[in-house]
Amino acid sequence: MKIGFIGLGIMGKPMAKNLIRAGHELVVFDFNKAAVEELVGCGAQAADSSKAVAVACRVVITMVPNSPHVKAAVMGEGGVLEGAKAGDILIDMSSIAPLASQEVYKACKEKGVRMIDAPVSGGQPKAIDGSLSIMVGGDEDTFKEVYDILMVMGSSAVYCGASGAGNTTKLANQVIVAVNIAALSEGLMLAAKAGVDPEKVFNAIKGGLAGSTVMNAKAPMMIAHTFEPGFRIDLHIKDLNNALETGHSVGAPLPLTAYVQEILENLHFAGEGSSDHSAIAKYYEKMAGSEIKFEG
């Protein structure tokens, strides 16, 4: 199938490559010309605008940073809706505010374009190996129609409800991940300051109730003090801003989210915005005056 792909960043580029490996014909667009050239080298066709992508393809995927970027790519000048035809499908896999997703959905519907919001979880490693978790909002029939495409990029794709439900689910995911990483940092710092090897603590508890995918992924990074990004702090700040905004609009209390957001903002202004979100551990190290490591 010929598929359009707009947004070839840290997540979009490996997702697009997986579609090519699966035998799909891709037409791609990004303002980063080097990323476009890399995909062309993998067999994709380059387009000069989001509109041109939509003209060439009946199914278009967008994977861009935030709500304004999705609106520009879809509804703006030279956007998807200028080139799309009635019956076409837009799959927005960006992580954006649910209200923004519903706004884009409405604009698509007015032109007869079918849209689902399908944000992902798993970070760059799972984007590379095609094992992302995909959460979907919009028309269920459209979800079923593109399910096989989604499963090229993910190990699961779950329909969550009407337009915006996918992004609401993603925000819940990001809240849980952020608070989990902060709690993990606290626990490992407690162990280190008490003179117990954090690595032994991790190995002892990872199979119990405290164990989680987050712990398995992030504890080794904290212990080794390697914070190369799988998911950048600045992107998590964006997601938690959307979560807090959504929480305020629906009356959902998010006090733990607000606290972790302050930690992330502190790290951003300390120059850690491009570090992996496991660098939340650095906030605790600064507060404790020592690193998460065994001093015994």
Short mmCIF file of C-alpha atoms in Angstrom, two decimals:
data_model
loop_
_atom_site.label_atom_id
_atom_site.label_comp_id
_atom_site.label_asym_id
_atom_site.label_seq_id
_atom_site.Cartn_x
_atom_site.Cartn_y
_atom_site.Cartn_z
CA MET A 1 0.00 0.00 0.00
CA LYS A 2 1.13 3.55 -0.69
CA ILE A 3 1.28 5.43 2.64
CA GLY A 4 2.19 9.04 3.35
CA PHE A 5 4.40 9.76 6.36
CA ILE A 6 4.89 13.28 7.73
CA GLY A 7 7.42 13.77 10.53
CA LEU A 8 10.74 11.89 10.53
CA GLY A 9 12.09 12.64 13.98
CA ILE A 10 13.44 10.37 16.70
CA MET A 11 10.23 8.30 16.60
CA GLY A 12 8.87 8.86 13.10
CA LYS A 13 11.99 7.87 11.21
CA PRO A 14 12.26 4.31 12.56
CA MET A 15 8.48 3.88 12.30
CA ALA A 16 8.60 4.87 8.63
CA LYS A 17 11.51 2.50 8.02
CA ASN A 18 9.51 -0.37 9.48
CA LEU A 19 6.68 0.34 7.05
CA ILE A 20 9.13 0.20 4.15
CA ARG A 21 10.58 -3.09 5.43
CA ALA A 22 7.05 -4.48 5.55
CA GLY A 23 6.68 -3.80 1.83
CA HIS A 24 4.69 -0.56 1.88
CA GLU A 25 5.45 2.22 -0.59
CA LEU A 26 6.11 5.45 1.34
CA VAL A 27 5.86 9.11 0.37
CA VAL A 28 7.54 11.20 3.07
CA PHE A 29 7.85 14.82 4.13
CA ASP A 30 9.82 16.59 6.86
CA PHE A 31 11.47 19.99 7.13
CA ASN A 32 14.66 18.10 8.03
CA LYS A 33 16.03 17.36 4.58
CA ALA A 34 18.68 14.97 5.88
CA ALA A 35 15.98 12.77 7.42
CA VAL A 36 14.04 12.80 4.14
CA GLU A 37 17.17 11.84 2.19
CA GLU A 38 17.81 8.97 4.60
CA LEU A 39 14.32 7.60 3.96
CA VAL A 40 14.71 8.07 0.21
CA GLY A 41 17.84 5.95 0.54
CA CYS A 42 15.64 3.26 2.07
CA GLY A 43 13.24 3.38 -0.89
CA ALA A 44 10.79 6.15 0.01
CA GLN A 45 9.65 8.91 -2.33
CA ALA A 46 10.15 12.51 -1.17
CA ALA A 47 7.38 15.12 -1.23
CA ASP A 48 7.82 18.87 -0.86
CA SER A 49 4.84 19.50 1.45
CA SER A 50 2.19 17.82 3.57
CA LYS A 51 -0.29 18.66 0.82
CA ALA A 52 1.81 16.80 -1.74
CA VAL A 53 1.90 13.75 0.51
CA ALA A 54 -1.90 13.77 0.76
CA VAL A 55 -2.29 14.18 -2.99
CA ALA A 56 -0.20 11.05 -3.54
CA CYS A 57 -1.61 8.82 -0.79
CA ARG A 58 -5.02 7.73 0.46
CA VAL A 59 -3.60 6.98 3.94
CA VAL A 60 -1.40 9.58 5.64
CA ILE A 61 0.41 9.26 8.97
CA THR A 62 1.54 12.31 10.94
CA MET A 63 4.16 11.99 13.68
CA VAL A 64 5.14 15.50 14.80
CA PRO A 65 6.03 17.06 18.18
CA ASN A 66 2.91 18.75 19.55
CA SER A 67 -0.58 20.15 18.94
CA PRO A 68 0.46 23.26 16.95
CA HIS A 69 2.60 21.13 14.63
CA VAL A 70 -0.27 18.74 13.92
CA LYS A 71 -2.64 21.64 13.23
CA ALA A 72 -0.12 23.20 10.86
CA ALA A 73 0.61 19.91 9.07
CA VAL A 74 -3.06 19.07 8.64
CA MET A 75 -5.07 22.31 8.66
CA GLY A 76 -2.45 24.91 7.70
CA GLU A 77 -1.36 26.31 4.36
CA GLY A 78 0.07 23.49 2.27
CA GLY A 79 -1.38 20.99 4.76
CA VAL A 80 -2.89 17.55 4.42
CA LEU A 81 -6.46 18.80 4.03
CA GLU A 82 -5.50 20.86 0.99
CA GLY A 83 -4.48 17.67 -0.81
CA ALA A 84 -6.75 15.02 0.70
CA LYS A 85 -9.91 13.68 -0.88
CA ALA A 86 -13.15 12.47 0.69
CA GLY A 87 -12.68 8.97 2.06
CA ASP A 88 -8.95 9.36 2.71
CA ILE A 89 -7.59 8.40 6.14
CA LEU A 90 -5.38 10.45 8.45
CA ILE A 91 -3.62 8.59 11.26
CA ASP A 92 -2.16 11.12 13.69
CA MET A 93 0.39 9.26 15.82
CA SER A 94 1.66 12.39 17.55
CA SER A 95 1.16 12.85 21.29
CA ILE A 96 -0.98 15.97 21.60
CA ALA A 97 -3.76 17.48 23.72
CA PRO A 98 -7.06 15.60 23.32
CA LEU A 99 -8.98 18.83 22.64
CA ALA A 100 -6.56 19.66 19.81
CA SER A 101 -7.04 16.17 18.42
CA GLN A 102 -10.81 16.66 18.44
CA GLU A 103 -10.37 20.00 16.63
CA VAL A 104 -8.35 18.32 13.87
CA TYR A 105 -10.88 15.47 13.71
CA LYS A 106 -13.70 17.98 13.18
CA ALA A 107 -11.80 19.75 10.39
CA CYS A 108 -11.12 16.41 8.70
CA LYS A 109 -14.73 15.31 8.99
CA GLU A 110 -15.93 18.51 7.33
CA LYS A 111 -13.91 17.51 4.25
CA GLY A 112 -14.94 13.86 4.39
CA VAL A 113 -11.52 12.72 5.58
CA ARG A 114 -11.51 9.98 8.20
CA MET A 115 -9.14 10.55 11.12
CA ILE A 116 -7.96 8.57 14.12
CA ASP A 117 -5.61 9.70 16.87
CA ALA A 118 -3.11 6.92 17.53
CA PRO A 119 -0.30 8.05 19.85
CA VAL A 120 2.35 5.55 20.89
CA SER A 121 4.31 4.49 23.94
CA GLY A 122 7.68 2.76 24.09
CA GLY A 123 10.20 5.39 23.08
CA GLN A 124 12.85 5.15 20.40
CA PRO A 125 13.94 1.56 21.17
CA LYS A 126 10.44 0.19 20.58
CA ALA A 127 9.97 2.45 17.55
CA ILE A 128 13.07 0.85 16.09
CA ASP A 129 12.05 -2.75 16.74
CA GLY A 130 8.38 -2.20 15.87
CA SER A 131 6.99 -3.07 19.29
CA LEU A 132 5.26 0.19 20.23
CA SER A 133 2.03 0.23 22.23
CA ILE A 134 -0.56 2.14 20.20
CA MET A 135 -3.70 3.66 21.74
CA VAL A 136 -6.43 4.79 19.37
CA GLY A 137 -9.34 7.22 19.37
CA GLY A 138 -11.81 8.04 16.60
CA ASP A 139 -14.11 5.95 14.43
CA GLU A 140 -13.75 2.26 15.26
CA ASP A 141 -14.38 1.15 11.67
CA THR A 142 -11.45 3.30 10.50
CA PHE A 143 -9.27 1.80 13.24
CA LYS A 144 -10.16 -1.70 12.02
CA GLU A 145 -9.36 -0.72 8.43
CA VAL A 146 -5.82 0.42 9.27
CA TYR A 147 -5.13 -2.08 12.05
CA ASP A 148 -2.65 -4.07 9.98
CA ILE A 149 -0.69 -0.89 9.19
CA LEU A 150 -0.52 -0.01 12.88
CA MET A 151 0.68 -3.48 13.79
CA VAL A 152 3.72 -3.06 11.53
CA MET A 153 4.87 -0.36 13.95
CA GLY A 154 3.57 -1.79 17.20
CA SER A 155 3.09 -4.96 19.20
CA SER A 156 -0.37 -3.83 20.28
CA ALA A 157 -3.02 -1.41 19.02
CA VAL A 158 -6.04 -0.89 21.26
CA TYR A 159 -9.19 1.04 20.42
CA CYS A 160 -9.95 3.34 23.37
CA GLY A 161 -13.02 5.32 22.26
CA ALA A 162 -14.14 8.40 20.35
CA SER A 163 -11.88 11.13 18.94
CA GLY A 164 -9.31 12.23 21.51
CA ALA A 165 -9.52 9.01 23.53
CA GLY A 166 -6.18 7.82 22.17
CA ASN A 167 -4.44 10.96 23.33
CA THR A 168 -6.23 10.90 26.69
CA THR A 169 -4.94 7.35 27.15
CA LYS A 170 -1.43 8.49 26.19
CA LEU A 171 -1.56 11.28 28.76
CA ALA A 172 -2.57 8.78 31.45
CA ASN A 173 0.37 6.64 30.33
CA GLN A 174 2.79 9.56 30.56
CA VAL A 175 1.56 10.52 34.02
CA ILE A 176 2.11 6.96 35.26
CA VAL A 177 5.55 6.71 33.63
CA ALA A 178 6.75 10.04 35.03
CA VAL A 179 5.62 9.34 38.58
CA ASN A 180 7.06 5.83 38.36
CA ILE A 181 10.48 7.15 37.30
CA ALA A 182 10.46 9.66 40.16
CA ALA A 183 9.53 6.95 42.68
CA LEU A 184 12.25 4.69 41.28
CA SER A 185 14.79 7.50 41.69
CA GLU A 186 13.71 8.02 45.30
CA GLY A 187 13.93 4.32 46.12
CA LEU A 188 17.37 3.84 44.58
CA MET A 189 18.69 6.97 46.26
CA LEU A 190 17.35 5.72 49.60
CA ALA A 191 19.28 2.48 49.08
CA ALA A 192 22.48 4.26 48.06
CA LYS A 193 22.42 6.69 51.01
CA ALA A 194 21.74 3.79 53.41
CA GLY A 195 24.79 1.94 52.10
CA VAL A 196 22.99 -0.76 50.11
CA ASP A 197 24.01 -1.45 46.51
CA PRO A 198 21.23 0.00 44.24
CA GLU A 199 21.88 -2.71 41.65
CA LYS A 200 21.25 -5.44 44.23
CA VAL A 201 18.07 -3.63 45.31
CA PHE A 202 16.91 -3.52 41.69
CA ASN A 203 17.60 -7.22 41.17
CA ALA A 204 15.86 -8.10 44.42
CA ILE A 205 12.62 -6.20 43.82
CA LYS A 206 12.13 -6.23 40.06
CA GLY A 207 10.22 -9.51 40.20
CA GLY A 208 7.89 -8.33 42.97
CA LEU A 209 5.01 -5.90 43.17
CA ALA A 210 7.28 -2.88 42.66
CA GLY A 211 8.59 -4.32 39.42
CA SER A 212 7.55 -2.68 36.15
CA THR A 213 8.58 -2.12 32.57
CA VAL A 214 9.69 1.35 33.65
CA MET A 215 11.93 -0.09 36.36
CA ASN A 216 13.47 -2.65 34.00
CA ALA A 217 14.22 0.03 31.41
CA LYS A 218 15.31 2.91 33.63
CA ALA A 219 17.00 1.45 36.73
CA PRO A 220 20.03 0.17 34.75
CA MET A 221 20.41 3.62 33.15
CA MET A 222 20.33 5.33 36.56
CA ILE A 223 22.82 2.87 38.06
CA ALA A 224 25.20 3.15 35.07
CA HIS A 225 24.63 6.91 34.93
CA THR A 226 23.96 6.81 31.19
CA PHE A 227 21.14 9.07 30.07
CA GLU A 228 21.20 8.89 26.28
CA PRO A 229 17.64 9.67 25.20
CA GLY A 230 15.09 7.04 24.47
CA PHE A 231 12.54 9.66 25.44
CA ARG A 232 13.75 13.20 26.12
CA ILE A 233 12.91 15.22 29.21
CA ASP A 234 11.66 18.09 27.04
CA LEU A 235 9.14 15.78 25.34
CA HIS A 236 7.90 14.53 28.69
CA ILE A 237 7.48 18.13 29.83
CA LYS A 238 5.28 18.69 26.78
CA ASP A 239 3.17 15.64 27.58
CA LEU A 240 2.72 16.55 31.24
CA ASN A 241 1.77 20.10 30.28
CA ASN A 242 -0.97 18.59 28.11
CA ALA A 243 -1.98 16.26 30.95
CA LEU A 244 -2.23 19.12 33.45
CA GLU A 245 -4.17 21.27 30.98
CA THR A 246 -6.56 18.41 30.29
CA GLY A 247 -6.89 17.64 34.00
CA HIS A 248 -7.79 21.24 34.73
CA SER A 249 -10.40 21.22 31.96
CA VAL A 250 -12.16 18.08 33.23
CA GLY A 251 -11.64 18.50 36.98
CA ALA A 252 -9.16 15.64 37.46
CA PRO A 253 -6.70 16.20 40.36
CA LEU A 254 -3.07 15.65 39.28
CA PRO A 255 -0.90 16.73 42.25
CA LEU A 256 1.80 14.08 41.71
CA THR A 257 1.98 15.01 38.03
CA ALA A 258 2.44 18.67 38.95
CA TYR A 259 5.28 17.81 41.34
CA VAL A 260 7.14 15.67 38.80
CA GLN A 261 6.61 18.40 36.20
CA GLU A 262 8.49 20.80 38.49
CA ILE A 263 11.35 18.29 38.70
CA LEU A 264 11.46 18.05 34.90
CA GLU A 265 11.39 21.82 34.50
CA ASN A 266 14.27 22.12 36.98
CA LEU A 267 16.27 19.62 34.93
CA HIS A 268 15.43 21.46 31.70
CA PHE A 269 16.88 24.69 33.05
CA ALA A 270 19.92 22.76 34.29
CA GLY A 271 20.63 21.82 30.65
CA GLU A 272 19.20 18.31 30.78
CA GLY A 273 16.28 18.82 28.40
CA SER A 274 17.75 16.49 25.77
CA SER A 275 18.60 13.78 28.30
CA ASP A 276 16.47 10.68 28.77
CA HIS A 277 13.69 11.10 31.32
CA SER A 278 15.54 8.63 33.56
CA ALA A 279 17.73 11.66 34.32
CA ILE A 280 15.05 12.53 36.89
CA ALA A 281 17.57 10.63 39.03
CA LYS A 282 19.93 13.59 38.65
CA TYR A 283 17.47 15.82 40.49
CA TYR A 284 17.61 13.45 43.47
CA GLU A 285 21.38 13.23 43.23
CA LYS A 286 21.61 17.00 43.37
CA MET A 287 19.30 17.12 46.38
CA ALA A 288 21.18 14.32 48.17
CA GLY A 289 24.65 15.51 47.24
CA SER A 290 25.68 12.09 45.95
CA GLU A 291 25.09 9.74 43.04
CA ILE A 292 22.93 6.60 42.89
CA LYS A 293 25.78 4.13 43.28
CA PHE A 294 27.22 1.78 45.86
CA GLU A 295 29.79 3.45 48.09
CA GLY A 296 30.48 0.38 50.27
#
